[in-house]
XYZ file of C-alpha atoms in Angstrom:
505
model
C 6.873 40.475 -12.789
C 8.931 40.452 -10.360
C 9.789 36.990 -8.323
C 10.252 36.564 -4.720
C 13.260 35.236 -3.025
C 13.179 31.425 -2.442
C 13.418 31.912 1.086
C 10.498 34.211 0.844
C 8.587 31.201 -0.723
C 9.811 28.998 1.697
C 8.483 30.573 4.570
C 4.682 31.871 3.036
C 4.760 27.653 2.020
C 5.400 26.908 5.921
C 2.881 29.300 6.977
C 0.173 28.168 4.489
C 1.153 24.587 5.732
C 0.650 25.581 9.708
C -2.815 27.475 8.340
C -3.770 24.437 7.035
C -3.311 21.879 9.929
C -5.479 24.189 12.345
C -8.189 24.664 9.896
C -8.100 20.365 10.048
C -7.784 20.837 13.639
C -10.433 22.782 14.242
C -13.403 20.434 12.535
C -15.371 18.762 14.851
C -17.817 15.945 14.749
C -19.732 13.067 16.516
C -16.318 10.928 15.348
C -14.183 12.609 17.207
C -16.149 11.977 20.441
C -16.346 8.546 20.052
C -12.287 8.391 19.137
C -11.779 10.279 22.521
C -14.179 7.728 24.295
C -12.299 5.147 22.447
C -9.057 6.895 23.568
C -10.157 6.674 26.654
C -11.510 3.152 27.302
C -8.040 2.114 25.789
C -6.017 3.978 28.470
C -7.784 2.851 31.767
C -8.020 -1.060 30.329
C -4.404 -0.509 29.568
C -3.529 0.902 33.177
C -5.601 -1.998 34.361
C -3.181 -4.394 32.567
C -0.122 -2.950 33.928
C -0.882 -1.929 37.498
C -2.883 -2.950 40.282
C -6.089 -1.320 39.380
C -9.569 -3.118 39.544
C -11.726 0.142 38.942
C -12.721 -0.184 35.073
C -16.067 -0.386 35.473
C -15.729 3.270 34.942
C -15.697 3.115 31.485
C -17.610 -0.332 30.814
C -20.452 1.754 29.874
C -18.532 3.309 26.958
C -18.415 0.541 24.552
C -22.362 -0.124 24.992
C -22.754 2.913 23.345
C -20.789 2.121 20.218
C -22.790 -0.724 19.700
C -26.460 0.903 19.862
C -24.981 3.837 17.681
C -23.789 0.745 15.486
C -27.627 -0.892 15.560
C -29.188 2.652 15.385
C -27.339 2.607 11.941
C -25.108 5.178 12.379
C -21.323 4.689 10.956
C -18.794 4.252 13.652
C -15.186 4.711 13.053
C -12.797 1.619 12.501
C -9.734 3.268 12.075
C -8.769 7.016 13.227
C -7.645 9.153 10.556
C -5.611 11.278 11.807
C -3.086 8.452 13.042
C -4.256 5.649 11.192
C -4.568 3.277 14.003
C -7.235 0.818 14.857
C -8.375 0.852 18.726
C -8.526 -2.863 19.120
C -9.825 -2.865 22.750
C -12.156 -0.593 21.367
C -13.179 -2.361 18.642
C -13.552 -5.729 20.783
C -15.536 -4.723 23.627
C -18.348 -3.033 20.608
C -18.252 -6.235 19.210
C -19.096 -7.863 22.233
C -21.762 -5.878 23.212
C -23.427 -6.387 19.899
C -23.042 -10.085 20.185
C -24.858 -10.097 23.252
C -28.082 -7.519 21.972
C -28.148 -9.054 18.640
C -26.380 -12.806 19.202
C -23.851 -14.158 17.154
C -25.537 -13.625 13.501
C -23.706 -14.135 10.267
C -22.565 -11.008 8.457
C -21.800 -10.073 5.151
C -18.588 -7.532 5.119
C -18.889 -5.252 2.078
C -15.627 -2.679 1.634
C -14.701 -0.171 -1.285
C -11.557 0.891 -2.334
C -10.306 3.870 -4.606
C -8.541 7.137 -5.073
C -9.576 10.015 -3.593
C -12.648 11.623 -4.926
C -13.448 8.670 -6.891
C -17.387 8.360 -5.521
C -16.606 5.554 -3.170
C -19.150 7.215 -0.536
C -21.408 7.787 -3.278
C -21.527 4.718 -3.895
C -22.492 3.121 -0.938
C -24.695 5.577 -0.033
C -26.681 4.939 -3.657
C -26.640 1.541 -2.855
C -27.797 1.280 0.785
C -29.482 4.479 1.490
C -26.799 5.471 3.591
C -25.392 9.210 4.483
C -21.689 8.713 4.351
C -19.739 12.117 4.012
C -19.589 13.659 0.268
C -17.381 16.445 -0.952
C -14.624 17.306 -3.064
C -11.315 16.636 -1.422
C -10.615 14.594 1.395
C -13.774 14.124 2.865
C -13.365 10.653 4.548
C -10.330 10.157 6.796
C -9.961 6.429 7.981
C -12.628 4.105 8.101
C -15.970 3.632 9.063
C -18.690 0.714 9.244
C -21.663 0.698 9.485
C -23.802 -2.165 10.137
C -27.267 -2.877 7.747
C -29.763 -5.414 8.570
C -31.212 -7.521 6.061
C -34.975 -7.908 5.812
C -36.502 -11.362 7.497
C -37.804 -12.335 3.861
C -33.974 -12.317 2.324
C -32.232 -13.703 4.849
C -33.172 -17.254 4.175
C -31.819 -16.809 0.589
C -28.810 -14.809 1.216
C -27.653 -16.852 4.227
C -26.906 -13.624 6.459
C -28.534 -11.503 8.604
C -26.677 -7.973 8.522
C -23.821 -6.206 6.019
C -21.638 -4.118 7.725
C -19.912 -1.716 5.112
C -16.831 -0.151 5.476
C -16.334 2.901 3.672
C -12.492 4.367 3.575
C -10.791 7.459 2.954
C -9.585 7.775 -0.600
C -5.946 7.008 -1.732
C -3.479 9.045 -3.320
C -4.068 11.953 -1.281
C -2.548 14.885 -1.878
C -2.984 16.053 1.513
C -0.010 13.376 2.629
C 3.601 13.640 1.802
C 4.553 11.485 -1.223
C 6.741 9.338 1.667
C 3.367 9.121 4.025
C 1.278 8.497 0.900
C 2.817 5.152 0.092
C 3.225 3.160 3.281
C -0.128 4.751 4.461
C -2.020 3.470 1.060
C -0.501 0.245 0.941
C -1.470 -0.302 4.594
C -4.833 0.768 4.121
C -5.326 -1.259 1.225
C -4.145 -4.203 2.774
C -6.540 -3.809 5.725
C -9.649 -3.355 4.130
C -9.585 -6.053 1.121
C -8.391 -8.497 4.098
C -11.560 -7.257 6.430
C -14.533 -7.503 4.113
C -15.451 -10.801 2.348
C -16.249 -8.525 -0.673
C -14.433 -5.261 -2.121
C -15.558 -2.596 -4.572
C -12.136 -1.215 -6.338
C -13.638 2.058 -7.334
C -12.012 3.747 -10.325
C -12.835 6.909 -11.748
C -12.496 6.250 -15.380
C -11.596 3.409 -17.755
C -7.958 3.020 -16.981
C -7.668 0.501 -13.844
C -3.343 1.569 -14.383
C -3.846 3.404 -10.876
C -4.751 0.406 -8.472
C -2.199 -2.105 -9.880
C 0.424 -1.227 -7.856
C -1.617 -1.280 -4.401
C -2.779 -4.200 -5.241
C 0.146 -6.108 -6.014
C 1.422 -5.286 -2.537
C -1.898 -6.406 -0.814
C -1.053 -10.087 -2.428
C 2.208 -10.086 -1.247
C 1.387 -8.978 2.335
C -1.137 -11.562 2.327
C 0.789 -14.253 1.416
C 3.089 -13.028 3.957
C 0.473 -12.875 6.643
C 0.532 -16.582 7.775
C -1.520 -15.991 11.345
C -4.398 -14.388 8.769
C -7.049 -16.476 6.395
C -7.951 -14.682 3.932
C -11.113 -15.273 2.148
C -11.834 -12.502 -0.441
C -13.333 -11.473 -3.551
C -13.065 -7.980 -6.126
C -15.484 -6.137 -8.036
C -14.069 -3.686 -10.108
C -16.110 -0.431 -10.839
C -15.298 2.321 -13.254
C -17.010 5.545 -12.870
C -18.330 8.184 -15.458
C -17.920 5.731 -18.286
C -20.085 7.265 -21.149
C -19.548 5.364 -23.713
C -22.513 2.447 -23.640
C -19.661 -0.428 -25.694
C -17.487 0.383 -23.070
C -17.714 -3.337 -21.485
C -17.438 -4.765 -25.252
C -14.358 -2.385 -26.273
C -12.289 -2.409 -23.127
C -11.896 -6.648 -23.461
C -8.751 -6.637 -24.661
C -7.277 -4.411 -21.707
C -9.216 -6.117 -19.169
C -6.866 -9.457 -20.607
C -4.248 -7.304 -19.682
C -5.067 -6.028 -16.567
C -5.592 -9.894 -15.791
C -2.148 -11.231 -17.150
C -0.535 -8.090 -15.567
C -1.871 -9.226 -12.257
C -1.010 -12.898 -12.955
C 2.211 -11.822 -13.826
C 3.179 -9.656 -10.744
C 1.771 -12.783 -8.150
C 3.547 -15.041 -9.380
C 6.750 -13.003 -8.919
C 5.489 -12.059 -5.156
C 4.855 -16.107 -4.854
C 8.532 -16.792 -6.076
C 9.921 -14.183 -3.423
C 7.943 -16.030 -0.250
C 8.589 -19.626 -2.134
C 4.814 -20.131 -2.608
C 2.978 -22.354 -5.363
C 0.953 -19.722 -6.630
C 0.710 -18.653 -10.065
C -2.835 -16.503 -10.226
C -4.069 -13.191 -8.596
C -7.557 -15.727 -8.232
C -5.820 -17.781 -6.101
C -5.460 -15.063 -2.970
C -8.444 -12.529 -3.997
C -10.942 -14.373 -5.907
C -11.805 -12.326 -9.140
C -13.462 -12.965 -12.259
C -12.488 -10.820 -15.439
C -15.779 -11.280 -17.325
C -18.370 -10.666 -14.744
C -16.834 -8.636 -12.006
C -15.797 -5.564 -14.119
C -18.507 -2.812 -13.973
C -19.078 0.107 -15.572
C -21.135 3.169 -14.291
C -22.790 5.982 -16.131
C -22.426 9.592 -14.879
C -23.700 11.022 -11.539
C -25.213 13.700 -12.935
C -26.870 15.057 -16.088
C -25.343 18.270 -16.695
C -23.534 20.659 -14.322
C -24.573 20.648 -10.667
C -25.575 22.420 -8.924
C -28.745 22.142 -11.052
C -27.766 19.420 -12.828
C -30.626 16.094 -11.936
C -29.217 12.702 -11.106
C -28.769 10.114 -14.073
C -31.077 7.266 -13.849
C -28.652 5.142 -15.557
C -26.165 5.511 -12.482
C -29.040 3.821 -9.839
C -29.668 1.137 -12.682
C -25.818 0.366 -12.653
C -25.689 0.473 -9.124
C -29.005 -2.247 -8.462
C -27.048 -4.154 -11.068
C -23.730 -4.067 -8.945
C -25.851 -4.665 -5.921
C -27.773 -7.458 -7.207
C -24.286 -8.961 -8.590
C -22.680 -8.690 -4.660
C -25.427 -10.632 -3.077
C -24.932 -13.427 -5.773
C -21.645 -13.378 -5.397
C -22.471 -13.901 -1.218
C -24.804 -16.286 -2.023
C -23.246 -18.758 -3.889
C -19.672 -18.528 -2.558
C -18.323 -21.880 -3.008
C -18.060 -23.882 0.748
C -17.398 -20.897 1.686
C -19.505 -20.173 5.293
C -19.917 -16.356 5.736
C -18.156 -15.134 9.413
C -20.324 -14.309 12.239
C -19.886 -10.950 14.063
C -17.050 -13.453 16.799
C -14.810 -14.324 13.452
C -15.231 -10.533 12.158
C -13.844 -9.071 15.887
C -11.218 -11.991 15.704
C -10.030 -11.462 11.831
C -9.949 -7.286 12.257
C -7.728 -7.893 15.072
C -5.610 -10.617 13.401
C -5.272 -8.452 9.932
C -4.024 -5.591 12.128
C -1.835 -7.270 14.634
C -0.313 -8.938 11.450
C -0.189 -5.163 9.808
C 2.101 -4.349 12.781
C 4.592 -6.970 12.751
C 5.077 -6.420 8.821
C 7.182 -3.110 8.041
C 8.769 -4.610 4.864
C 6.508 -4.837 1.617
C 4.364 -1.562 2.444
C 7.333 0.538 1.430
C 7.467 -0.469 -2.194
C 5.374 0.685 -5.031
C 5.071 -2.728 -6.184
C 5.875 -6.246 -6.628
C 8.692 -5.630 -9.049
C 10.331 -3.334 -6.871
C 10.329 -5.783 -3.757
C 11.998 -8.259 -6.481
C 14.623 -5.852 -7.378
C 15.205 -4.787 -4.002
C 16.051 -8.498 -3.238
C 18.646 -8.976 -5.737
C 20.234 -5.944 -4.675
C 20.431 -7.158 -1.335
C 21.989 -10.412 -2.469
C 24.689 -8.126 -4.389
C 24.975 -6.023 -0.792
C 25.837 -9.374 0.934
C 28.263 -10.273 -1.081
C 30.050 -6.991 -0.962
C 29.978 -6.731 2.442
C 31.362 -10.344 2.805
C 34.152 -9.331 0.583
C 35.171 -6.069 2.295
C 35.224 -8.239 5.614
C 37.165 -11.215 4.284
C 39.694 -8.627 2.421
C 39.838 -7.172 6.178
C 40.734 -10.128 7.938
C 43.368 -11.011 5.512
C 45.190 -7.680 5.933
C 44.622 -8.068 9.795
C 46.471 -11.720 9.248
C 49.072 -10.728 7.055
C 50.103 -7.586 8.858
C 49.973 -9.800 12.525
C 52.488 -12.324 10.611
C 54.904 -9.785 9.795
C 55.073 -8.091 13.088
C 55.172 -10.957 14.818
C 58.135 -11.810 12.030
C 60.012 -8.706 13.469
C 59.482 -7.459 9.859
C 57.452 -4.727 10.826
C 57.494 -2.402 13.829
C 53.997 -0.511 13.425
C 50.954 -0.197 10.699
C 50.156 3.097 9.526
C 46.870 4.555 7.965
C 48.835 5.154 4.943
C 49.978 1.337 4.467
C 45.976 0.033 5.561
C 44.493 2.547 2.687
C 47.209 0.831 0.175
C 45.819 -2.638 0.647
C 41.982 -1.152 0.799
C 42.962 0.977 -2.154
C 41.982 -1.307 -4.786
C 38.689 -2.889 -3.319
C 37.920 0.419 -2.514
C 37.737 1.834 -6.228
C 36.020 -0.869 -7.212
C 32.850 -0.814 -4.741
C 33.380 3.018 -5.260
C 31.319 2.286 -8.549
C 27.916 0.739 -7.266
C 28.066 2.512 -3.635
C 27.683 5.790 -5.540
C 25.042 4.306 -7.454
C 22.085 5.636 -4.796
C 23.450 9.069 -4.216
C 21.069 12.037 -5.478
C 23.561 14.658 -6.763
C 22.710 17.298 -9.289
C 24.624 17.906 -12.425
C 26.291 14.542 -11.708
C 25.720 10.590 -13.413
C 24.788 7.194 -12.077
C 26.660 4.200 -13.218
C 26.080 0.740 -13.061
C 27.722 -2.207 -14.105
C 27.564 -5.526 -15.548
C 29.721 -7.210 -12.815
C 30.558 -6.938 -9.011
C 33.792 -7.046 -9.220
C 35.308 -5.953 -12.911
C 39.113 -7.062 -13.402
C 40.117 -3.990 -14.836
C 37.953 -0.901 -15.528
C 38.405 2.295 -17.862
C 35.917 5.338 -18.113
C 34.438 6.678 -21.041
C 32.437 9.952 -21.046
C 29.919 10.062 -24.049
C 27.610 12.438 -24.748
C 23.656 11.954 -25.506
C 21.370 13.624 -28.161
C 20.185 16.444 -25.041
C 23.611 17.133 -24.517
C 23.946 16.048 -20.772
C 27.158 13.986 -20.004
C 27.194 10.862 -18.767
C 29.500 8.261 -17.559
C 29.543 4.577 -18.729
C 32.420 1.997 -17.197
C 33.292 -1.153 -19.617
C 34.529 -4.033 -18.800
C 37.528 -4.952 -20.735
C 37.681 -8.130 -20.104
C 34.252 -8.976 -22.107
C 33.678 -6.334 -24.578
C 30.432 -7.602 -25.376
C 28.997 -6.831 -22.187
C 29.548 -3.185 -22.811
C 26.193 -2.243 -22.262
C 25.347 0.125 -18.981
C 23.079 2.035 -17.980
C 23.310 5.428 -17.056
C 20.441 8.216 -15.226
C 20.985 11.560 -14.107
C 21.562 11.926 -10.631
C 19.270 15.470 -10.613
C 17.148 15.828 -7.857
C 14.134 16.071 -10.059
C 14.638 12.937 -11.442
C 11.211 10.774 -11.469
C 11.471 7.349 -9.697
C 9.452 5.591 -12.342
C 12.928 6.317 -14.663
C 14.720 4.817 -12.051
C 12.781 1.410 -11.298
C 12.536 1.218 -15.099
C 16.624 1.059 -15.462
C 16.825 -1.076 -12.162
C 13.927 -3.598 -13.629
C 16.037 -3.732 -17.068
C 18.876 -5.058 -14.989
C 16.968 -7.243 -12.931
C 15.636 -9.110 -16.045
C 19.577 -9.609 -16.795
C 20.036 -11.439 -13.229
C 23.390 -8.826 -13.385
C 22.247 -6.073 -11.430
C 24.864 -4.845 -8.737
C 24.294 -1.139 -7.741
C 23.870 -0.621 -3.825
């Protein structure tokens, strides 16, 4: 068969890439009128800030509307998905005008959290009776709440009088670019477990491996996020669990999962100089009683397939276990719908200002990533200091009369030999095919030699010794191919970050 030209590929990929922003562009639903009345209340309140102009009552009306689709108990949307950006104004003025229809009532803040297609909408809407949005794919973009009032006869018992639940887009899309995928989850993340006063970490399976990460990153921007009290708690759920032991067998990597987490705050704690040794201690969680796991949807294949009574018994079990949990939270007084408005627009001013942690994977890489810059400092200091000593030595002999002019040629000599040696962690970072990574055991080797070995797959690589401590021969070398994965990379960067020795740039 024959293949067509990479160019060819190129372009039918562009096309099929343009196809497939109109056919997003063209949906159309009651969300996207409220985001352009939301659009628009922002604008004139923020021409009214800036300029001379008195005439917003124009738009007043708007945010009245949010609120009686809010008590009507349809879901309104908290954050647009297309930009991911919350509309604080927005946001405020809704909250206003549901303080003054409804008063300033307590309310419980319910949020789930999971990859996409992982029956996070499902969920909710099992649980409440709602009709979030269900599909395969990305069916959710941003997030929604919608607000749920409890009956008259619980509310003396549960201490509340409404649950607003926020449902969210899933993560991992495949829909984003692996670049957009990680800042964009981590943010999201971040936002909802610091909104709700409870969050469901829906996973689709046994293996929690897949929400580590994000949730590493969540602890560290919250310990970050001075300006923001956070007050939270985690349920875990796995989905389509068959196996009826499951709880009983899977004990020995929930320990894990719970050391792992441990493990990974304390390192974020270390990095922000906090005294914080447990993932408890910023999102309460219990690994005994908040781990959950859920039958099947469905018996059989849809679309005739009936629903699984064991699902609704897990998810009144889940459900009964939340409003526990709300109950009996320890001096711990549940916001009213004021502190809600004020934390949402804390969390997200406090999203804004921090552009730092939400570009790592994890806590380890933030870790590594500081050493490195550390070992950048110091570089840098030295290239400088070597540059003002050349710039004093050279303005001593012409001042002297023992030298008329400095070339290029005579500056590269006395670079020449700092030069080669930063030459050997500066190329560290560069992605070049066919080509090898080195790093080394120290900054700044006295003398260095090059020795080309060759592996068991027959790809060449080169290692640098240092000859003035031959036991610290060991280095470690990765192919600099473009297909390289980065979870080989953080691996070799982590095993030199455990030896406090690691100096590529």
């Amino acid at each position: 068969m024959r293949q067509k030209p990479q160019g060819e590929n190129k372009e039918l990929q562009r096309k099929l890439e343009q196809v497939s922003k109109e056919i997003r562009a063209i949906s159309f639903g009651l969300q996207h009128l409220m985001r352009e009345m939301s659009q628009l209340y922002e604008a004139v309140h923020s021409v009214a800030m800036n300029e001379d102009f008195t005439d917003v009552q124009c738009v007043d009306t708007l945010p009245r509307i949010g609120a009686e689709m809010l008590i009507a108990g349809y879901p309104l949307e908290l954050m647009d998905g297309d930009v991911a950006h919350v509309p604080l104004e927005w946001i405020k003025a809704i909250f206003d005008k549901l303080i003054q229809k409804l008063g300033d009532k307590n309310v419980f803040v319910l949020s789930v959290l999971g990859v996409q297609s992982s029956g996070k909408s499902t969920l909710l809407n099992t649980m409440f009776g709602l009709q979030f949005a269900v599909s395969a794919g990305r069916c959710t973009r941003g997030v929604f709440m919608q607000l749920l009032e409890v009956d008259e006869e619980m509310r003396a018992n549960l201490q509340f009088d409404f649950v607003l639940v926020v449902d969210t887009e899933g993560l991992r899309s495949p829909e984003l670019s692996s670049e957009a995928t990680l800042s964009h989850d981590n943010e999201l993340a971040t936002f909802i477990i610091g909104v709700g006063n409870m969050t469901l970490i829906n996973i689709m399976g046994e293996n929690p491996c897949e929400m580590q990460d994000i949730l590493q990153i969540c602890v560290q921007a919250f310990m970050r996020m001075t300006s923001v009290k956070i007050n939270t708690s985690c349920i875990f759920v796995h989905q389509n669990v068959a196996e009826t032991t499951a709880s009983e067998k899977n004990q020995e990597g929930r320990r894990c999962l719970q050391n792992r987490l441990d493990q990974m705050t304390a390192i974020a704690a270390k990095e922000e100089n906090l005294d914080i040794q447990s993932f408890s201690d910023i999102i309460h969680f219990d690994v005994d009683s908040q781990v959950f796991y859920f039958k099947n949807l469905l018996e059989g294949d849809p679309p005739m397939a009936p629903p699984n009574p064991s699902y609704s018994q897990n998810v009144q079990e889940l459900k009964n276990k939340v409003f526990s949990i709300a109950q009996g939270q320890p001096g711990c007084n549940l916001p009213t719908l004021s502190e809600v408005k004020e934390r949402i627009k804390d969390l997200w001013d406090a999203l804004l200002r921090e552009n730092f942690v939400f570009s790592f994977r994890n806590t380890l890489e933030i870790a590594v990533y500081s050493k490195l810059e550390k070992f950048y400092d110091q570089w840098s200091w030295s290239i400088r200091k070597h540059a003002l000593e050349i710039q004093q030595s050279w303005r001593n002999k012409i001042n002297s009369n023992l030298k008329d002019a400095v070339s290029v040629s005579d500056l590269m000599k006395e670079f020449d030999e700092t030069y080669k040696t930063l030459t050997v962690y500066c190329v560290y970072a560069r992605h070049v095919p066919c080509q090898t990574q080195v790093v080394h055991g120290r900054a700044f080797p006295s003398s260095v030699t090059d020795v080309t070995v060759t592996p068991a797959n027959g790809s060449t690589a080169r290692v640098l010794r240092n000859q003035r401590e031959p036991q610290d021969e060991c280095a470690v070398t990765r192919p600099l191919s473009a297909d390289c994965e980065d979870s080989t990379f953080t691996r070799y960067v982590a095993r030199l970050a455990q030896r406090d020795r690691i100096v590529p740039n």
